[in-house]
mmCIF file of C-alpha atoms and ligand atoms in Angstrom:
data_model
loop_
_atom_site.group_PDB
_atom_site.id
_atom_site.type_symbol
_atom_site.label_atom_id
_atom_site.label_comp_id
_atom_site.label_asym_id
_atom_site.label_seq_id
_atom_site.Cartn_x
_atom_site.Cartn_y
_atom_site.Cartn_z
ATOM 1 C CA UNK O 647 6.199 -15.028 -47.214
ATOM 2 C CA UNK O 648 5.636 -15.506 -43.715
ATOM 3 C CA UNK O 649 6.075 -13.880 -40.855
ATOM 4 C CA UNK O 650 7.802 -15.632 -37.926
ATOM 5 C CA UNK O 651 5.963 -13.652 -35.380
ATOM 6 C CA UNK O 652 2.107 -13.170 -35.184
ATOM 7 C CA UNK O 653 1.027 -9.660 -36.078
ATOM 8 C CA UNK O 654 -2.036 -9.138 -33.859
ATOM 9 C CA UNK O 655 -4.026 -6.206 -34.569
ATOM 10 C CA UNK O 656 -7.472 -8.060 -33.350
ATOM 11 C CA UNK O 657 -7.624 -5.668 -30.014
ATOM 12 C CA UNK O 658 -4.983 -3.300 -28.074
ATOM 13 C CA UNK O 659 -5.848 -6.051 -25.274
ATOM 14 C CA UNK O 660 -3.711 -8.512 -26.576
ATOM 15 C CA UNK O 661 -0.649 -7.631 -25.297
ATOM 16 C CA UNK O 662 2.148 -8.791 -23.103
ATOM 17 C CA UNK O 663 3.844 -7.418 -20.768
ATOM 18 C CA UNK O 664 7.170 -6.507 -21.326
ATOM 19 C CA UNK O 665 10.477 -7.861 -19.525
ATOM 20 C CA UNK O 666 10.514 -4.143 -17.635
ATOM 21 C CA UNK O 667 6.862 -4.016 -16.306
ATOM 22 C CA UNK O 668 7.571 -7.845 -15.029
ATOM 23 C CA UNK O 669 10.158 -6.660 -13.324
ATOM 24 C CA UNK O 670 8.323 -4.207 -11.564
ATOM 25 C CA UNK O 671 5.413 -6.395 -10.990
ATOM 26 C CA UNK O 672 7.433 -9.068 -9.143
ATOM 27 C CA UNK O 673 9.475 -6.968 -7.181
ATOM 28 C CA UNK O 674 5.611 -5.476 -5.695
ATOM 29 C CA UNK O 675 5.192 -4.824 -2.262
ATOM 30 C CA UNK O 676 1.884 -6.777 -1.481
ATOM 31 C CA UNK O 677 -1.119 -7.486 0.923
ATOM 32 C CA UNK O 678 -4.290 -7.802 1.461
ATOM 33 C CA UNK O 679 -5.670 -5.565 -0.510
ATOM 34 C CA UNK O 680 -9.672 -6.708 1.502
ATOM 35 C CA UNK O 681 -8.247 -5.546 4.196
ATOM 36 C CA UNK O 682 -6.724 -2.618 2.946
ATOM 37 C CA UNK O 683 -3.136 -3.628 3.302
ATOM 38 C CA UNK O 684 -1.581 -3.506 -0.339
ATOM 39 C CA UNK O 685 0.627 -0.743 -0.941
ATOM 40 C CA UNK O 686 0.703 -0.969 -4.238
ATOM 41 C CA UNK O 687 -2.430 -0.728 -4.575
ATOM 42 C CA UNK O 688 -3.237 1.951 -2.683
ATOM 43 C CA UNK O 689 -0.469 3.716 -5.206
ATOM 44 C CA UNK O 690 -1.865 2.896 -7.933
ATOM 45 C CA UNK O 691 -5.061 4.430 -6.627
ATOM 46 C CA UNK O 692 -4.030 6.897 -5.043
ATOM 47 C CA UNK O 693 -1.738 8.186 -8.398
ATOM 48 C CA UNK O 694 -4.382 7.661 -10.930
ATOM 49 C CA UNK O 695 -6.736 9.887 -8.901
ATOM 50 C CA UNK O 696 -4.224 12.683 -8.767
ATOM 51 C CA UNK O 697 -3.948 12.314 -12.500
ATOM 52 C CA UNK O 698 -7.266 13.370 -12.838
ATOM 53 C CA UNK O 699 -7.556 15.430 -10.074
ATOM 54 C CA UNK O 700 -10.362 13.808 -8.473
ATOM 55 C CA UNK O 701 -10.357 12.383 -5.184
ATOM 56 C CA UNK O 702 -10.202 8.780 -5.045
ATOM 57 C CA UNK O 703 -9.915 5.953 -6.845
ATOM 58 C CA UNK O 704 -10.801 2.180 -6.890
ATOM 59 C CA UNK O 705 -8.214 -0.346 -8.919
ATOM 60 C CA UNK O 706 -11.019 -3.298 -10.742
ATOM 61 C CA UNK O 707 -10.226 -6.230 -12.572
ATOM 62 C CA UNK O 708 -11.944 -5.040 -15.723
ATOM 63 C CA UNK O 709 -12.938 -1.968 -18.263
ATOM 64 C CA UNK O 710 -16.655 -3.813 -18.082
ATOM 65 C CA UNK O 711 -16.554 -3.719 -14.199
ATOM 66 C CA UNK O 712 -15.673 -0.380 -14.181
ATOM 67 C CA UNK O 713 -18.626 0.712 -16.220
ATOM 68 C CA UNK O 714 -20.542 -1.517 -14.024
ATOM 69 C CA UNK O 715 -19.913 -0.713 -10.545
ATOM 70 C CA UNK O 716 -20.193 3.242 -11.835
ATOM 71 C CA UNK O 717 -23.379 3.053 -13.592
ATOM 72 C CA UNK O 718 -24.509 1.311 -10.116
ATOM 73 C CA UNK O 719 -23.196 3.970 -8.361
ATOM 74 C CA UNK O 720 -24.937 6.460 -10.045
ATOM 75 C CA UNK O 721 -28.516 5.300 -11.067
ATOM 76 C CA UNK O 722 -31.043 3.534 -9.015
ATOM 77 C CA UNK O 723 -33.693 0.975 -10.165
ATOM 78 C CA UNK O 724 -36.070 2.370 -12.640
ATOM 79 C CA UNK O 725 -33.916 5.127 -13.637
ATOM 80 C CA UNK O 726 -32.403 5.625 -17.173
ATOM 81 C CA UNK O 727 -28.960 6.313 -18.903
ATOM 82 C CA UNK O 728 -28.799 8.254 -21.853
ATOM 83 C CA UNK O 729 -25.860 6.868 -23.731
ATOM 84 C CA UNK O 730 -24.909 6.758 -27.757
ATOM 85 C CA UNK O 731 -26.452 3.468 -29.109
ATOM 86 C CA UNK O 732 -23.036 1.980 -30.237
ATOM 87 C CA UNK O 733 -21.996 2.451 -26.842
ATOM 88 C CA UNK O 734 -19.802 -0.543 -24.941
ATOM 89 C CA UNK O 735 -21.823 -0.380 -21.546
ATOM 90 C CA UNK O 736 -24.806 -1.459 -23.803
ATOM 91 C CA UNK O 737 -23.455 -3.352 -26.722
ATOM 92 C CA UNK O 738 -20.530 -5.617 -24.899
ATOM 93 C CA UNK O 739 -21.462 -5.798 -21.364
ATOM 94 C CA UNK O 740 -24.084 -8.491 -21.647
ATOM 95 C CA UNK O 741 -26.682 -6.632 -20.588
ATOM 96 C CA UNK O 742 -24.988 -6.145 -17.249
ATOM 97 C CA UNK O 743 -26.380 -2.853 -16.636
ATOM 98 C CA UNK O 744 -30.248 -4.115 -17.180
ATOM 99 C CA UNK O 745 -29.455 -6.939 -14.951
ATOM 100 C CA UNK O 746 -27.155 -5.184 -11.872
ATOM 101 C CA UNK O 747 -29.068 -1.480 -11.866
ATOM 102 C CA UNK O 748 -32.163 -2.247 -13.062
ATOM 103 C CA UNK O 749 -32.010 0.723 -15.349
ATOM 104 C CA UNK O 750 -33.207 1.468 -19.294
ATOM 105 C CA UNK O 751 -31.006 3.259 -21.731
ATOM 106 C CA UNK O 752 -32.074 5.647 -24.083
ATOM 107 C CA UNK O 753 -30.403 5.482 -27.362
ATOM 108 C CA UNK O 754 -28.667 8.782 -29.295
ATOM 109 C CA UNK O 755 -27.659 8.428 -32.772
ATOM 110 C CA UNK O 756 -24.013 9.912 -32.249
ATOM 111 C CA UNK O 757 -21.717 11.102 -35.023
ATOM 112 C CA UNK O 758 -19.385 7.609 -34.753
ATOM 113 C CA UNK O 759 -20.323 7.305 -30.898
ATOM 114 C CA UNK O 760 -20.099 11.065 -30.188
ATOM 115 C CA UNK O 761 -23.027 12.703 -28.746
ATOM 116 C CA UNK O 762 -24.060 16.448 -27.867
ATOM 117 C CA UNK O 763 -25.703 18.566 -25.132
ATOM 118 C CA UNK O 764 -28.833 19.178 -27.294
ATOM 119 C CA UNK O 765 -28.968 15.561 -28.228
ATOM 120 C CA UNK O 766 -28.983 15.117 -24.337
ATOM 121 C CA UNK O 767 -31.866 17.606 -23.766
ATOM 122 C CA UNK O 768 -33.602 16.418 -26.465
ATOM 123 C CA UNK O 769 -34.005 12.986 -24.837
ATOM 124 C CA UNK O 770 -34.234 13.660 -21.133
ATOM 125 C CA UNK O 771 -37.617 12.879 -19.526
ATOM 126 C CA UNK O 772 -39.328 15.620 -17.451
ATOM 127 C CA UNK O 773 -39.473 14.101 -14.149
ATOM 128 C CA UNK O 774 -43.219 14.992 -13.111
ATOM 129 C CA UNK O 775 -44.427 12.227 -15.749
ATOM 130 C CA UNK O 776 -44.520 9.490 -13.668
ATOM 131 C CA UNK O 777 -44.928 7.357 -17.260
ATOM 132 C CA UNK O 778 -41.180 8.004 -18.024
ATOM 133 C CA UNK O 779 -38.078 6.593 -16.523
ATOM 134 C CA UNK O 780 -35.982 9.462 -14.999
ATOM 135 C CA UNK O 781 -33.496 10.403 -16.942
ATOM 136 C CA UNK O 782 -30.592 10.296 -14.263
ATOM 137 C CA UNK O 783 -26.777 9.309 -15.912
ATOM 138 C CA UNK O 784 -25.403 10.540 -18.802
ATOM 139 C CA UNK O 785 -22.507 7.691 -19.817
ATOM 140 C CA UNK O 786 -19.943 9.073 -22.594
ATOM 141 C CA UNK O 787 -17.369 6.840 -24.392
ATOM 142 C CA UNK O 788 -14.075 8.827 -25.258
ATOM 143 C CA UNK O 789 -12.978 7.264 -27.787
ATOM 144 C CA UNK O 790 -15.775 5.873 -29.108
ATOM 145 C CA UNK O 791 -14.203 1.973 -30.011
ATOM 146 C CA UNK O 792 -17.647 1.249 -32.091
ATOM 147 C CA UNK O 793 -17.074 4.509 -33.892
ATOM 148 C CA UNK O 794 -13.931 3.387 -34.639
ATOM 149 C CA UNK O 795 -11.403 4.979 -32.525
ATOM 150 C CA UNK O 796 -13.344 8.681 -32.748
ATOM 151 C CA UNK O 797 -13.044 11.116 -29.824
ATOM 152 C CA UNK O 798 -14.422 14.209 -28.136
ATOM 153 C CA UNK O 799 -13.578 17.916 -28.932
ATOM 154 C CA UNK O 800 -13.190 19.561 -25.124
ATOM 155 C CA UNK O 801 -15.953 21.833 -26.071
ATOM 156 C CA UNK O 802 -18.343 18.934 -26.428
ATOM 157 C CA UNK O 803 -17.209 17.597 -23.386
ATOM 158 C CA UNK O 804 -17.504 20.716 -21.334
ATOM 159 C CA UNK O 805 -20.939 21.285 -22.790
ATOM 160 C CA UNK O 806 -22.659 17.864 -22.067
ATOM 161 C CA UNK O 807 -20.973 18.567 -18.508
ATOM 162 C CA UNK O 808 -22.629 21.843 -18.473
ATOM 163 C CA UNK O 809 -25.943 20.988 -19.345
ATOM 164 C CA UNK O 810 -25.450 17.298 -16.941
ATOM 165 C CA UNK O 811 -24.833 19.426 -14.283
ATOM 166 C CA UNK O 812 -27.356 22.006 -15.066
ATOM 167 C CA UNK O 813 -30.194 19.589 -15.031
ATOM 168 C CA UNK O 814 -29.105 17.437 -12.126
ATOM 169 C CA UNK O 815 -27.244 14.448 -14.368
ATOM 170 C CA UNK O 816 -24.598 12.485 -13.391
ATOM 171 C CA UNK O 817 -21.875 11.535 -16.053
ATOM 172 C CA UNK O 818 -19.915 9.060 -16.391
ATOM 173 C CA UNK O 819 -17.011 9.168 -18.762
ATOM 174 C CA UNK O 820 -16.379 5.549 -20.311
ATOM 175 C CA UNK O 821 -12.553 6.339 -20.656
ATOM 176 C CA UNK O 822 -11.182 2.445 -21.755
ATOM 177 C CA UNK O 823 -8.966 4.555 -24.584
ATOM 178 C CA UNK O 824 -8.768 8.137 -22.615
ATOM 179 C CA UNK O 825 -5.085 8.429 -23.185
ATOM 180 C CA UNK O 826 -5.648 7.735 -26.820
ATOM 181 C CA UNK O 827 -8.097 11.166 -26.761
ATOM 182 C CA UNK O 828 -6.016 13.053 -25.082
ATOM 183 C CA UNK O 829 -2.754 12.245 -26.705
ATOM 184 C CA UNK O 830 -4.710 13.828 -30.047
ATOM 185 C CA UNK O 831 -6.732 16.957 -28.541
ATOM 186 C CA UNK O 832 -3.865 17.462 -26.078
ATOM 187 C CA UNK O 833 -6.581 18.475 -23.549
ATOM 188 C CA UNK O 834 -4.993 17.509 -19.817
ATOM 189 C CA UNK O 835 -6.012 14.701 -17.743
ATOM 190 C CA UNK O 836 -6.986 17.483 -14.668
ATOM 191 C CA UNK O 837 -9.107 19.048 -17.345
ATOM 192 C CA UNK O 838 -11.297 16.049 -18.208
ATOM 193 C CA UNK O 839 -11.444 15.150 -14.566
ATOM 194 C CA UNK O 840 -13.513 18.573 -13.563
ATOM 195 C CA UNK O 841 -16.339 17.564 -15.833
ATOM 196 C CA UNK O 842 -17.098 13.929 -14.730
ATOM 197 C CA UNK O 843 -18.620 12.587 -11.607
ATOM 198 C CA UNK O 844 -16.972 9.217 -12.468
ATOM 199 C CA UNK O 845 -14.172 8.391 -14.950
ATOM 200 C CA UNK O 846 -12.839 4.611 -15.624
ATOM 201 C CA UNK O 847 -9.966 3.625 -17.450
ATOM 202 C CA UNK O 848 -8.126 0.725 -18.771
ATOM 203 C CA UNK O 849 -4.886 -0.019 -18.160
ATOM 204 C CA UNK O 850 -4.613 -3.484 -20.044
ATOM 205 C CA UNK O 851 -5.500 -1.989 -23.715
ATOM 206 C CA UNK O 852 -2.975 0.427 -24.901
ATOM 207 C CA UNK O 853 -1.288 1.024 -21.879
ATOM 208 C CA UNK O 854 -0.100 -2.611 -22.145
ATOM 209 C CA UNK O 855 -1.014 -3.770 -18.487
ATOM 210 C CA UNK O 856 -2.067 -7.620 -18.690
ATOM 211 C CA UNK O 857 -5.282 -7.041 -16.433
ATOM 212 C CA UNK O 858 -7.348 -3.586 -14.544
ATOM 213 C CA UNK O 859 -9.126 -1.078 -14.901
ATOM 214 C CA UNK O 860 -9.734 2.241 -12.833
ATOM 215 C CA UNK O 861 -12.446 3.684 -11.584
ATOM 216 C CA UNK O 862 -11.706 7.430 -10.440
ATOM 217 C CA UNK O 863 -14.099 9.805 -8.335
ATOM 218 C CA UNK O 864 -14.988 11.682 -5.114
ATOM 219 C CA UNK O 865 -13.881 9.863 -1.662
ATOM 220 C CA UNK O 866 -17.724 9.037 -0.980
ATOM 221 C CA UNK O 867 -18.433 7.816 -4.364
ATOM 222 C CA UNK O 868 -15.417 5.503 -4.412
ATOM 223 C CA UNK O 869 -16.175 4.595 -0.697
ATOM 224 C CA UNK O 870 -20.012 2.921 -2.103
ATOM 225 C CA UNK O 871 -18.447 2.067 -5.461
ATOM 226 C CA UNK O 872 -16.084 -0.453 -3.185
ATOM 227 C CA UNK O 873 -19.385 -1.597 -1.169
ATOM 228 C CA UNK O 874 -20.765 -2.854 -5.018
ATOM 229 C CA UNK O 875 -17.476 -3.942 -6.269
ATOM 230 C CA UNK O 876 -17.385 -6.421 -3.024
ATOM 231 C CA UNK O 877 -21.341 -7.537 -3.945
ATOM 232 C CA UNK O 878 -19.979 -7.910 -7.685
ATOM 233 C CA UNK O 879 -17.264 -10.550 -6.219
ATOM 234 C CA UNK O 880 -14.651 -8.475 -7.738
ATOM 235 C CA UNK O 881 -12.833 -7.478 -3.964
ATOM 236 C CA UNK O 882 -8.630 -9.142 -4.482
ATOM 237 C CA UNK O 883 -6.306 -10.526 -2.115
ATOM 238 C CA UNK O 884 -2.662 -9.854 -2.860
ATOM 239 C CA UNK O 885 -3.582 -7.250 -6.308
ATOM 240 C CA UNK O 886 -0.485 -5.198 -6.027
ATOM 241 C CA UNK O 887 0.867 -7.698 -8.201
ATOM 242 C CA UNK O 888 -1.381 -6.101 -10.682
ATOM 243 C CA UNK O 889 -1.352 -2.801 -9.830
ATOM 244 C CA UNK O 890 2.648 -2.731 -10.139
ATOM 245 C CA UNK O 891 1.892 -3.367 -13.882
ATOM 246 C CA UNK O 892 -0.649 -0.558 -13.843
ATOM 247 C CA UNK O 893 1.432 1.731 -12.166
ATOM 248 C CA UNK O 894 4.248 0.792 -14.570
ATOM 249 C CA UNK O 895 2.019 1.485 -17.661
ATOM 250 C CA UNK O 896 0.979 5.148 -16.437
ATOM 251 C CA UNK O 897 5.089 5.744 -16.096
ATOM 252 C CA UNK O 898 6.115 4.441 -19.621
ATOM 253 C CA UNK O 899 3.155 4.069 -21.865
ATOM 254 C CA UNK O 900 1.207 7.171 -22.227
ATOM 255 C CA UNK O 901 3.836 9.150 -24.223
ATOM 256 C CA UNK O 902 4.023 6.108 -26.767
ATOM 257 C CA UNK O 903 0.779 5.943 -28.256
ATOM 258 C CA UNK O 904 1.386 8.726 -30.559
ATOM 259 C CA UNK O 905 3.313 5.994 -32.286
ATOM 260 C CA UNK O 906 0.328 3.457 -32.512
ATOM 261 C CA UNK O 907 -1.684 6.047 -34.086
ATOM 262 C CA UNK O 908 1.202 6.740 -36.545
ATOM 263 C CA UNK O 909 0.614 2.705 -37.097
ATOM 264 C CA UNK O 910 -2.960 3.213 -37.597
ATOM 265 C CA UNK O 911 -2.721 5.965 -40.120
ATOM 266 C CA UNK O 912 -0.108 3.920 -41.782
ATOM 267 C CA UNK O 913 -2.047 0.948 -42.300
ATOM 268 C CA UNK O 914 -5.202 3.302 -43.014
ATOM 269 C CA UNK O 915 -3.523 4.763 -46.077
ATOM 270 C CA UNK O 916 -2.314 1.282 -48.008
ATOM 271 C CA UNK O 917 -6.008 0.205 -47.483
ATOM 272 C CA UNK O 918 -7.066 3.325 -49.297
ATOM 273 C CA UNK O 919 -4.920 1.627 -51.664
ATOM 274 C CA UNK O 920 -6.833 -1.402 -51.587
ATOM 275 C CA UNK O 921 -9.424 -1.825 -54.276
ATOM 276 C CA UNK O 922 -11.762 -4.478 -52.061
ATOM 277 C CA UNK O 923 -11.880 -1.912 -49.428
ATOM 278 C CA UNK O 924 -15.629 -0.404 -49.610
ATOM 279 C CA UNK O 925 -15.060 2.464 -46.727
ATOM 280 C CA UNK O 926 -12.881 3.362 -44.790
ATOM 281 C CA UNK O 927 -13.234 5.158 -41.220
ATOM 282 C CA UNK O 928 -11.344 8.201 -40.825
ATOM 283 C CA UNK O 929 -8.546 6.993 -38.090
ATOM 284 C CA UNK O 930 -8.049 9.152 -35.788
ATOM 285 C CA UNK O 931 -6.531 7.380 -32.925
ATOM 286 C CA UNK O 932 -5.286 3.267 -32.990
ATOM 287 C CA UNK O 933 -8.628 1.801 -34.210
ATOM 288 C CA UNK O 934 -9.296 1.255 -37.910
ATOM 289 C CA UNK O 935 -12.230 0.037 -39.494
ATOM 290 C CA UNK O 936 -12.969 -0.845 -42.677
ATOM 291 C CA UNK O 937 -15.640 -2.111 -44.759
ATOM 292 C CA UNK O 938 -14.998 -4.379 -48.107
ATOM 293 C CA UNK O 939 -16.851 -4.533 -51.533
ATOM 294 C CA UNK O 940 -19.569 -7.110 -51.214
ATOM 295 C CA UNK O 941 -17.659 -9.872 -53.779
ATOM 296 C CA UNK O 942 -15.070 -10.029 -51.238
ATOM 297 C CA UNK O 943 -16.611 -11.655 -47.698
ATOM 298 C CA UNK O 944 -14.843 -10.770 -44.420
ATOM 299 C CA UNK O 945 -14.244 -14.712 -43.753
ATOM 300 C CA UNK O 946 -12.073 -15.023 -46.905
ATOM 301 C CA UNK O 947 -10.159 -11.399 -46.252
ATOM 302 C CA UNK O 948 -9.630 -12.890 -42.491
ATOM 303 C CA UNK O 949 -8.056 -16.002 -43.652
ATOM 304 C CA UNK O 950 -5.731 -14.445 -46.290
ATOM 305 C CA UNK O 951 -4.463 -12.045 -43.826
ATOM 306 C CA UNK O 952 -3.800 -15.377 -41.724
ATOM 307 C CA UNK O 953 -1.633 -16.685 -44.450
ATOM 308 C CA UNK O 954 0.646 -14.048 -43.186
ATOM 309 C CA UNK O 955 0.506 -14.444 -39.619
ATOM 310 C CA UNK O 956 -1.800 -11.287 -39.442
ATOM 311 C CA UNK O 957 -4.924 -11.106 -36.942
ATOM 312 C CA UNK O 958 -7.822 -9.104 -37.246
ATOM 313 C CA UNK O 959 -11.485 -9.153 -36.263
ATOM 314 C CA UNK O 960 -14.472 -9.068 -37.581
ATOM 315 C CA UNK O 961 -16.736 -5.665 -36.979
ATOM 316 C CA UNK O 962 -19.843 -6.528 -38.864
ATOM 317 C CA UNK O 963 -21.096 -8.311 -41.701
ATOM 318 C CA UNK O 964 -19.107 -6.848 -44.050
ATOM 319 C CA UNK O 965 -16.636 -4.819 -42.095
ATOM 320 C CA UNK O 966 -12.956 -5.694 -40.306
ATOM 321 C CA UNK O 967 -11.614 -3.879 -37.280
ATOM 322 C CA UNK O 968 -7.672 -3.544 -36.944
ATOM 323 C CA UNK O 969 -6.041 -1.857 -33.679
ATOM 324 C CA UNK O 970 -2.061 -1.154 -32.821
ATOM 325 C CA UNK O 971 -0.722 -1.260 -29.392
ATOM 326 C CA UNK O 972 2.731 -1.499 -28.367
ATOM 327 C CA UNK O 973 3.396 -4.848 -29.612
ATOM 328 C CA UNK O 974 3.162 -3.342 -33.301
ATOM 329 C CA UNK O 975 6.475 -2.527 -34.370
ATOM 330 C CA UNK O 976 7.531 -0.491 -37.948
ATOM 331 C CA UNK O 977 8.835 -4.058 -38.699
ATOM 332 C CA UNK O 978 5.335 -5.466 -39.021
ATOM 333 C CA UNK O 979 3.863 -3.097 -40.778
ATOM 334 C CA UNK O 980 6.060 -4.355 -43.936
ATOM 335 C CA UNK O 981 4.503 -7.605 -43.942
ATOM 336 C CA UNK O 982 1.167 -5.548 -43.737
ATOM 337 C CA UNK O 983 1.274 -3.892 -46.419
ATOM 338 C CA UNK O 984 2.076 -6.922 -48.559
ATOM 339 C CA UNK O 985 -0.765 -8.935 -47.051
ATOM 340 C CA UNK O 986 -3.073 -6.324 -47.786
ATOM 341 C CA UNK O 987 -1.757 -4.968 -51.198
ATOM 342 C CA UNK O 988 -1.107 -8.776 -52.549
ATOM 343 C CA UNK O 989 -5.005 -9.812 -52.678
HETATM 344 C C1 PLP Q 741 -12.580 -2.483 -23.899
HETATM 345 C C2 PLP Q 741 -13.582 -1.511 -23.477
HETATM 346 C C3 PLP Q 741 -14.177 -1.555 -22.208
HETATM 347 C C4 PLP Q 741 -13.911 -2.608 -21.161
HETATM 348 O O1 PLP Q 741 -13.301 -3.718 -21.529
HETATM 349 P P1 PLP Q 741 -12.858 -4.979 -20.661
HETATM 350 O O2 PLP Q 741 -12.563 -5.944 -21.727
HETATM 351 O O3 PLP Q 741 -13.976 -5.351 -19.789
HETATM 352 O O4 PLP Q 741 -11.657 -4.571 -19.872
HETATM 353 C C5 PLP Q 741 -15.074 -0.579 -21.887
HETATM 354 N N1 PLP Q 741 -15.365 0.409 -22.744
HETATM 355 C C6 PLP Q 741 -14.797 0.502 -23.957
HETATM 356 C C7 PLP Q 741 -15.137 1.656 -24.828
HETATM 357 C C8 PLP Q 741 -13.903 -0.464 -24.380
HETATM 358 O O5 PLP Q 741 -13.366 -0.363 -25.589
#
């Protein structure tokens, strides 16, 4: 049977927005945001800083740019960033951090993308071998979306930010799914904030904003983080348009996404059902991923789930990635289970 509407669990970016955040975003006060004259912007900003507690903050037209502009920020040429090796700034940026900071990485092997303070100390470089990079940024991913979905215990956190500070780090939290964290550890947004010299979040994945990110720090940081976001050709005109939709999705979309993680460990427990299905990921926020037996090849799975109207993505050679987001109702998830229990 099919479904008349397409279930799309391929990425928590895939949504619309809804009749309400419209709404918002066309009734936006605008201007030029170059010339500092949008205040909606400037809102948005100024709000999502607060959040945090942190000074500043600097509305960019993607989670990537974010990264981007803050690994800039933070490093110089030669230096190096000591990051899990599943991590997005390396794996699906495009090398953008190689090619705008002229940095290396050095590789952890995380538990599913989660790292610790001695796996931090165990790779930094001392900084009188002149053979080494210098170890200078610390970047951590909360969640972890190659780890499928997996996040940070405040401890962890507040460790690495310990021993970051303590050996004159920077970190940088990679926060594209921070809300999803935080709506499972229950740890505050002000709380996270104290730990990080630079925190970015998306507002288009499962807040349900159609485009931004944030980047959130001290006035001076955000003040040169502006400077490289201009170089980067990422400066808008009239983005309070935009930002109207972010501020929107930090009003209405937060509390929600207990409900997509309900979703998640819905659809997680008919694949245990599922006697193709290899391994499963413990879900822990909206991201499930799955591997399948090796008679069954992710092509074929993909296209049976299609027969249904169902969208997924590949995550590997043998493994599928699934992820809910607002546009996943309770409906849906009927015609999920009998796409995946009918194979
Ligand atoms: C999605 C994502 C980003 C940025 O994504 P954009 O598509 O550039 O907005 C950054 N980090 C993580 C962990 C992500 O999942």
């Amino acid at each position: 049977m099919k479904s008349p509407v397409i279930i799309d669990l391929r990425s928590d970016t895939v949504t619309r927005p809804s009749p309400a955040m419209l709404d918002a975003m066309f009734s936006a006060t605008v201007g030029d945001d170059v010339f500092e004259e949008d205040p909606t912007v400037h809102e948005l900003e100024k709000r999502s800083a607060a959040l945090f507690g942190m000074e500043a903050g600097l509305f960019v037209a993607s989670g990537t740019m974010a990264n981007q502009i803050s690994v800039k920020l933070l490093t110089r040429p030669q230096d190096e960033v000591i990051c899990d090796k599943s991590s997005h700034i390396y794996y699906y940026e495009a090398g953008g951090v190689f090619s705008n900071s002229g940095i290396s990485i050095r590789f952890i092997e995380g538990k599913r993308g989660i790292i610790s303070s001695e796996q931090i100390e165990e790779n930094l470089n001392p900084p009188e071998n002149i053979h080494l990079p210098l170890s200078r940024l610390v970047a951590i991913e909360n969640t972890s979306n190659k780890g499928g979905g997996s996040y940070y215990t405040y401890k962890n956190l507040e460790s690495i930010s310990r021993f970051s500070r303590k050996s004159g780090l920077s970190l940088h939290l990679d926060g594209a799914r921070i809300f999803n964290a935080l709506t499972e550890t229950g740890d505050t947004t002000k709380s996270i904030g104290k730990l990080f010299d630079t925190v970015s979040f998306c507002l288009s994945k499962g807040l349900g904003a159609p485009v931004g990110s944030m980047i959130i720090s001290t006035k001076e940081n955000i003040l040169h983080a502006k400077r490289i976001r201009k170089a980067f050709g990422g400066a808008m005109r009239q983005a309070g348009y935009l930002a109207a939709a972010g501020i929107y999705a930090l009003d209405n979309n937060i509390s929600r996404l207990k409900q997509d993680h309900l979703r998640a460990s819905k659809i997680a427990s008919l694949l245990k059902k599922c006697t193709y299905v290899a391994d499963l990921m413990p879900v822990e926020t909206n991201i499930i991923v799955f591997s399948l037996k090796p008679r069954l090849k992710v092509d074929t799975f993909l296209q049976h789930l299609k027969k249904f109207n169902i969208k997924a993505v590949p995550f590997g050679k043998q493994t599928v990635r699934m992820v809910t987001h607002l546009d996943i109702t309770d409906n849906m998830l009927n015609d999920i289970e009998t796409a995946l229990l009918k194979f």
